[in-house]
Short mmCIF file of C-alpha atoms in Angstrom, two decimals:
data_model
loop_
_atom_site.label_atom_id
_atom_site.label_comp_id
_atom_site.label_asym_id
_atom_site.label_seq_id
_atom_site.Cartn_x
_atom_site.Cartn_y
_atom_site.Cartn_z
CA MET A 235 -57.65 -41.47 -38.63
CA ARG A 236 -59.65 -38.68 -37.26
CA PRO A 237 -58.70 -34.97 -38.53
CA PRO A 238 -58.35 -32.89 -35.56
CA GLY A 239 -61.24 -31.67 -33.45
CA ARG A 240 -62.54 -34.82 -33.35
CA PRO A 241 -63.29 -37.02 -30.65
CA GLY A 242 -61.12 -39.94 -30.47
CA LEU A 243 -57.57 -38.11 -31.34
CA PRO A 244 -54.18 -40.41 -30.01
CA THR A 245 -52.37 -38.19 -27.89
CA ALA A 246 -49.28 -40.10 -28.13
CA PRO A 247 -46.77 -37.36 -29.20
CA PRO A 248 -45.50 -39.10 -32.28
CA ALA A 249 -49.18 -39.58 -33.70
CA LEU A 250 -50.11 -35.71 -33.12
CA LEU A 251 -46.87 -34.58 -34.33
CA LEU A 252 -48.26 -36.47 -37.90
CA LEU A 253 -51.78 -35.09 -37.13
CA LEU A 254 -50.86 -31.51 -36.95
CA PRO A 255 -50.48 -29.11 -39.70
CA PRO A 256 -47.52 -29.56 -41.44
CA LEU A 257 -46.95 -25.43 -40.83
CA LEU A 258 -45.39 -25.11 -37.01
CA VAL A 259 -45.68 -27.28 -33.96
CA PRO A 260 -45.91 -26.24 -30.09
CA LEU A 261 -42.97 -27.57 -28.63
CA LEU A 262 -43.95 -31.41 -26.89
CA GLY A 263 -43.22 -30.00 -23.37
CA ALA A 264 -45.77 -27.48 -23.90
CA LEU A 265 -48.46 -30.02 -25.66
CA ARG A 266 -47.83 -32.49 -22.88
CA GLY A 267 -48.34 -30.08 -20.57
CA VAL A 268 -45.23 -28.99 -18.96
CA ASP A 269 -44.80 -25.42 -17.31
CA ALA A 270 -41.23 -24.40 -19.30
CA GLY A 271 -41.55 -20.99 -17.09
CA ALA A 272 -40.91 -17.85 -18.02
CA ALA A 273 -39.74 -18.17 -21.60
CA ALA A 274 -37.06 -15.73 -23.15
CA PRO A 275 -37.62 -13.72 -26.09
CA SER A 276 -37.52 -16.46 -29.22
CA GLU A 277 -37.07 -15.85 -33.38
CA LEU A 278 -38.33 -17.91 -35.81
CA ARG A 279 -37.51 -17.70 -39.41
CA VAL A 280 -40.08 -19.27 -41.99
CA ARG A 281 -40.11 -18.80 -45.88
CA VAL A 282 -43.38 -17.27 -47.32
CA ARG A 283 -45.57 -16.88 -50.50
CA LEU A 284 -46.41 -13.42 -50.75
CA PRO A 285 -49.50 -12.30 -52.61
CA ASP A 286 -48.14 -11.76 -55.57
CA GLY A 287 -46.38 -15.44 -55.61
CA GLN A 288 -42.97 -14.47 -54.83
CA VAL A 289 -41.15 -16.01 -51.82
CA THR A 290 -39.51 -14.11 -49.08
CA GLU A 291 -38.07 -14.70 -45.74
CA GLU A 292 -40.17 -14.12 -42.35
CA SER A 293 -38.83 -13.50 -39.00
CA LEU A 294 -41.22 -14.00 -36.35
CA GLN A 295 -40.20 -12.80 -32.91
CA ALA A 296 -42.22 -13.11 -29.27
CA ASP A 297 -41.20 -12.04 -25.96
CA SER A 298 -43.85 -13.39 -23.19
CA ASP A 299 -42.23 -11.18 -20.50
CA ALA A 300 -43.09 -7.94 -22.16
CA ASP A 301 -46.56 -9.78 -23.21
CA SER A 302 -45.20 -8.96 -27.24
CA ILE A 303 -44.78 -10.21 -30.91
CA GLY A 304 -42.77 -8.76 -33.63
CA LEU A 305 -42.86 -9.94 -37.19
CA GLU A 306 -40.57 -8.72 -39.94
CA LEU A 307 -40.54 -9.08 -43.98
CA ARG A 308 -38.77 -7.74 -46.91
CA LYS A 309 -40.53 -7.20 -50.35
CA PRO A 310 -38.83 -8.02 -53.48
CA ASP A 311 -39.03 -3.97 -54.14
CA GLY A 312 -36.76 -3.95 -51.01
CA THR A 313 -39.06 -2.51 -48.83
CA LEU A 314 -39.23 -3.91 -45.16
CA VAL A 315 -42.20 -3.96 -43.23
CA SER A 316 -42.84 -5.10 -39.80
CA PHE A 317 -45.09 -5.26 -37.42
CA THR A 318 -45.19 -4.95 -33.32
CA ALA A 319 -48.17 -6.37 -31.56
CA ASP A 320 -47.66 -5.18 -27.56
CA PHE A 321 -50.32 -6.86 -25.80
CA LYS A 322 -50.04 -4.97 -22.73
CA LYS A 323 -50.60 -2.07 -24.16
CA ASP A 324 -53.37 -2.61 -26.71
CA VAL A 325 -51.00 -1.24 -29.38
CA LYS A 326 -50.11 -2.36 -32.77
CA ILE A 327 -47.57 -1.25 -34.77
CA PHE A 328 -46.70 -1.20 -38.42
CA ARG A 329 -43.39 0.08 -40.12
CA ALA A 330 -42.57 0.48 -43.56
CA LEU A 331 -38.99 1.16 -44.88
CA ILE A 332 -39.32 2.37 -48.30
CA LEU A 333 -36.54 2.61 -50.40
CA GLY A 334 -36.12 5.57 -52.03
CA GLU A 335 -35.34 6.75 -55.65
CA LEU A 336 -32.60 8.84 -55.99
CA GLU A 337 -33.80 9.94 -59.47
CA LYS A 338 -36.53 11.69 -57.95
CA GLY A 339 -34.71 13.40 -55.81
CA GLN A 340 -35.36 11.33 -52.73
CA SER A 341 -33.20 10.21 -50.09
CA GLN A 342 -32.27 6.56 -49.38
CA PHE A 343 -35.42 5.59 -47.78
CA GLN A 344 -38.73 6.38 -46.40
CA ALA A 345 -40.14 5.52 -43.55
CA LEU A 346 -43.91 5.03 -42.16
CA CYS A 347 -45.43 4.33 -38.80
CA PHE A 348 -49.02 3.25 -38.76
CA VAL A 349 -50.41 2.75 -34.90
CA THR A 350 -53.93 1.02 -34.36
CA ARG A 351 -55.52 -0.30 -31.65
CA LEU A 352 -54.84 -4.16 -30.86
CA HIS A 353 -57.18 -6.61 -30.29
CA HIS A 354 -56.03 -9.61 -28.90
CA ASN A 355 -58.22 -12.08 -30.90
CA GLU A 356 -56.03 -10.89 -34.10
CA ILE A 357 -53.01 -13.06 -33.55
CA ILE A 358 -52.25 -15.92 -31.27
CA PRO A 359 -50.51 -14.96 -27.73
CA SER A 360 -46.96 -14.08 -27.32
CA GLU A 361 -46.51 -17.49 -24.87
CA ALA A 362 -47.62 -19.48 -27.47
CA MET A 363 -45.91 -17.83 -30.40
CA ALA A 364 -42.81 -18.32 -28.14
CA LYS A 365 -43.29 -21.54 -28.07
CA LEU A 366 -43.49 -22.40 -32.18
CA ARG A 367 -41.08 -24.46 -33.59
CA GLN A 368 -40.67 -25.62 -37.32
CA LYS A 369 -41.28 -28.66 -38.74
CA ASN A 370 -39.79 -28.38 -42.27
CA PRO A 371 -37.54 -25.38 -42.16
CA ARG A 372 -37.38 -25.60 -45.81
CA ALA A 373 -41.01 -25.37 -46.85
CA VAL A 374 -42.74 -22.55 -48.60
CA ARG A 375 -45.78 -21.41 -45.88
CA GLN A 376 -49.10 -20.43 -47.71
CA ALA A 377 -51.94 -18.66 -45.22
CA GLU A 378 -54.68 -21.08 -44.73
CA GLU A 379 -57.08 -18.06 -44.72
CA VAL A 380 -57.34 -14.50 -46.38
CA ARG A 381 -58.90 -11.98 -44.23
CA VAL A 382 -60.98 -9.22 -45.06
CA PRO A 383 -58.96 -6.30 -46.08
CA GLU A 384 -58.79 -3.01 -43.88
CA GLN A 385 -59.14 0.31 -45.04
CA LEU A 386 -57.94 2.68 -42.30
CA HIS A 387 -58.35 6.57 -42.34
CA MET A 388 -55.02 7.80 -40.32
CA ASP A 389 -56.52 11.35 -39.50
CA MET A 390 -54.00 11.83 -36.22
CA ALA A 391 -50.61 11.77 -35.68
CA VAL A 392 -48.48 10.56 -32.44
CA ASN A 393 -45.54 12.75 -30.86
CA PHE A 394 -42.58 11.06 -31.25
CA SER A 395 -41.07 12.36 -27.95
CA GLN A 396 -44.23 11.28 -25.84
CA GLY A 397 -44.32 7.70 -27.84
CA GLY A 398 -43.25 5.72 -25.20
CA LEU A 399 -46.05 6.53 -23.29
CA LEU A 400 -48.37 4.65 -25.63
CA SER A 401 -46.21 1.71 -25.99
CA PRO A 402 -42.41 1.14 -25.01
CA HIS A 403 -41.73 -0.39 -28.18
CA LEU A 404 -42.91 2.72 -30.28
CA ARG A 405 -39.54 4.82 -29.77
CA ASN A 406 -37.74 1.63 -31.23
CA VAL A 407 -39.72 0.75 -34.15
CA CYS A 408 -40.58 4.12 -35.65
CA ALA A 409 -37.11 5.77 -34.63
CA GLU A 410 -36.74 6.50 -38.52
CA ALA A 411 -40.52 7.46 -39.20
CA VAL A 412 -40.11 10.95 -36.47
CA ASP A 413 -42.43 12.75 -38.76
CA ALA A 414 -44.47 10.37 -39.97
CA ILE A 415 -46.02 8.30 -37.21
CA TYR A 416 -50.07 8.17 -38.06
CA THR A 417 -53.04 6.70 -36.23
CA ARG A 418 -56.91 7.45 -36.03
CA GLN A 419 -59.18 9.50 -33.66
CA GLU A 420 -61.51 6.29 -32.81
CA ASP A 421 -58.05 4.54 -31.38
CA VAL A 422 -57.30 7.60 -29.69
CA ARG A 423 -60.31 7.82 -27.77
CA PHE A 424 -59.87 4.20 -26.82
CA TRP A 425 -56.18 4.89 -25.71
CA LEU A 426 -57.31 7.91 -23.61
CA GLU A 427 -59.74 5.96 -21.98
CA GLN A 428 -56.97 4.08 -20.75
CA GLY A 429 -55.47 7.09 -19.16
CA VAL A 430 -52.18 7.16 -22.13
CA ASP A 431 -51.80 10.81 -21.68
CA GLY A 432 -53.17 13.50 -24.39
CA SER A 433 -49.81 14.97 -24.99
CA VAL A 434 -49.31 11.59 -27.04
CA PHE A 435 -51.69 12.86 -29.88
CA GLU A 436 -51.41 15.69 -32.28
CA ALA A 437 -54.26 16.97 -34.71
CA LEU A 438 -53.67 16.20 -38.43
CA PRO A 439 -55.80 18.53 -40.99
CA LYS A 440 -59.65 17.90 -40.29
CA ALA A 441 -61.13 15.20 -42.73
CA SER A 442 -63.41 18.23 -43.69
CA GLU A 443 -60.38 20.12 -45.22
CA GLN A 444 -58.35 16.72 -46.00
CA THR A 445 -61.51 16.00 -48.53
CA GLU A 446 -60.43 19.28 -50.16
CA VAL A 447 -56.99 17.78 -50.85
CA PRO A 448 -56.51 16.06 -53.76
CA ARG A 449 -54.92 12.19 -53.99
CA CYS A 450 -51.22 12.63 -54.33
CA GLY A 451 -51.37 10.91 -57.65
CA GLN A 452 -53.33 13.85 -59.22
CA VAL A 453 -50.60 16.00 -57.78
CA GLY A 454 -47.87 17.17 -60.18
CA ASP A 455 -46.31 19.86 -58.05
CA ARG A 456 -43.83 17.99 -55.57
CA GLY A 457 -44.54 21.01 -52.71
CA LYS A 458 -48.40 20.62 -52.52
CA PRO A 459 -50.19 18.69 -49.84
CA CYS A 460 -51.89 16.04 -50.91
CA ALA A 461 -53.84 13.12 -49.46
CA CYS A 462 -51.81 9.85 -49.52
CA HIS A 463 -52.48 5.94 -49.93
CA TYR A 464 -49.72 3.39 -48.35
CA GLY A 465 -50.76 -0.36 -48.52
CA LEU A 466 -49.27 -3.39 -46.96
CA SER A 467 -49.86 -6.87 -46.50
CA LEU A 468 -48.86 -9.46 -43.71
CA ALA A 469 -48.49 -12.40 -45.71
CA TRP A 470 -48.23 -15.38 -43.19
CA TYR A 471 -48.99 -14.96 -39.10
CA PRO A 472 -50.52 -17.52 -36.87
CA CYS A 473 -53.90 -15.76 -35.95
CA MET A 474 -55.55 -18.43 -33.70
CA LEU A 475 -54.77 -21.41 -31.89
CA LYS A 476 -56.05 -24.80 -32.94
CA TYR A 477 -58.01 -27.15 -30.45
CA CYS A 478 -57.90 -31.13 -30.45
CA HIS A 479 -60.08 -33.54 -28.57
CA SER A 480 -59.43 -36.70 -26.97
CA ARG A 481 -61.30 -39.88 -24.87
CA ASP A 482 -58.37 -39.06 -22.27
CA ARG A 483 -58.58 -35.39 -21.64
CA PRO A 484 -61.86 -33.68 -20.63
CA ALA A 485 -60.95 -30.17 -22.02
CA PRO A 486 -60.08 -29.30 -25.48
CA TYR A 487 -56.04 -28.70 -25.66
CA LYS A 488 -53.76 -26.60 -27.81
CA CYS A 489 -52.40 -28.95 -30.79
CA GLY A 490 -51.59 -25.72 -33.58
CA ILE A 491 -52.18 -23.04 -35.38
CA ARG A 492 -53.94 -21.74 -38.08
CA SER A 493 -52.24 -19.22 -40.34
CA CYS A 494 -53.75 -16.45 -41.58
CA GLN A 495 -52.94 -13.73 -44.42
CA LYS A 496 -54.39 -9.79 -44.11
CA SER A 497 -53.96 -6.52 -46.24
CA TYR A 498 -54.07 -3.16 -44.89
CA SER A 499 -54.58 0.38 -47.22
CA PHE A 500 -53.75 3.42 -44.92
CA HIS A 501 -55.08 6.94 -46.16
CA PHE A 502 -53.49 9.91 -44.54
CA TYR A 503 -52.49 13.93 -45.37
CA VAL A 504 -49.03 14.75 -46.30
CA PRO A 505 -48.07 18.22 -46.55
CA GLN A 506 -45.70 17.56 -49.94
CA ARG A 507 -46.45 15.27 -52.67
CA GLN A 508 -42.80 14.57 -52.17
CA LEU A 509 -43.34 12.65 -49.35
CA CYS A 510 -45.67 10.35 -51.16
CA LEU A 511 -44.00 9.39 -54.57
CA TRP A 512 -45.20 5.83 -54.80
CA ASP A 513 -49.06 6.52 -54.77
CA GLU A 514 -49.61 6.83 -58.41
CA ASP A 515 -52.94 6.78 -60.39
CA PRO A 516 -53.46 4.04 -62.16
#
């Protein structure tokens, strides 16, 4: 039996299902080229292995009409991480709801939102995500590819009251993070060129000023400003489509997905150390 991507792959559905990766498979109608019409928002739940080896449940949502994708998972420490991809607006939104430590004087949870430009080759299209179905719900998924970690210096803020002009998803996703929505100047320049109003964005202290601000882990006074760091990881997500070849078809056709894992490290200014108590020096 030849692996996917080689000439001569059988096209009968049962054989095709056996040859697909044992992760997620598209609906048979899609594999046969049947147009199912406009897809309603769909949700898929999968068990995934985190980088530290622990297992959690992940929710994947797709809305092909809105051309958007959502991912949500809960870390072992209780932090709820979500990722939203808005293909229409070239926007991706990361949100973290971090459980507070009451003994340190924190509230029940703290919310952070990080907004960056979405490149369409980062994740599969929304219509493909909406057609994914799970072959073995009890299986624990582990990413096939670990992508290079990304370091992002967030030097701008998003005005929550105007955030809907950037993406209609922002006001729902970041409702708990009104004063903690961060982005980057390079992404702001791109969105301004696309016609987004400048009132959406606000300047944080300049980079030259931030170099004088110590990292939060080095600051003892909780009322002092500092440079905060927060890291999160998307443990498992469908990052690209797989294509197969067959003697019976003149062109390659979609026959599965490739899964990826990617970590992000966000650096940003906070006016008080109290807003970054998790960031401790090693």
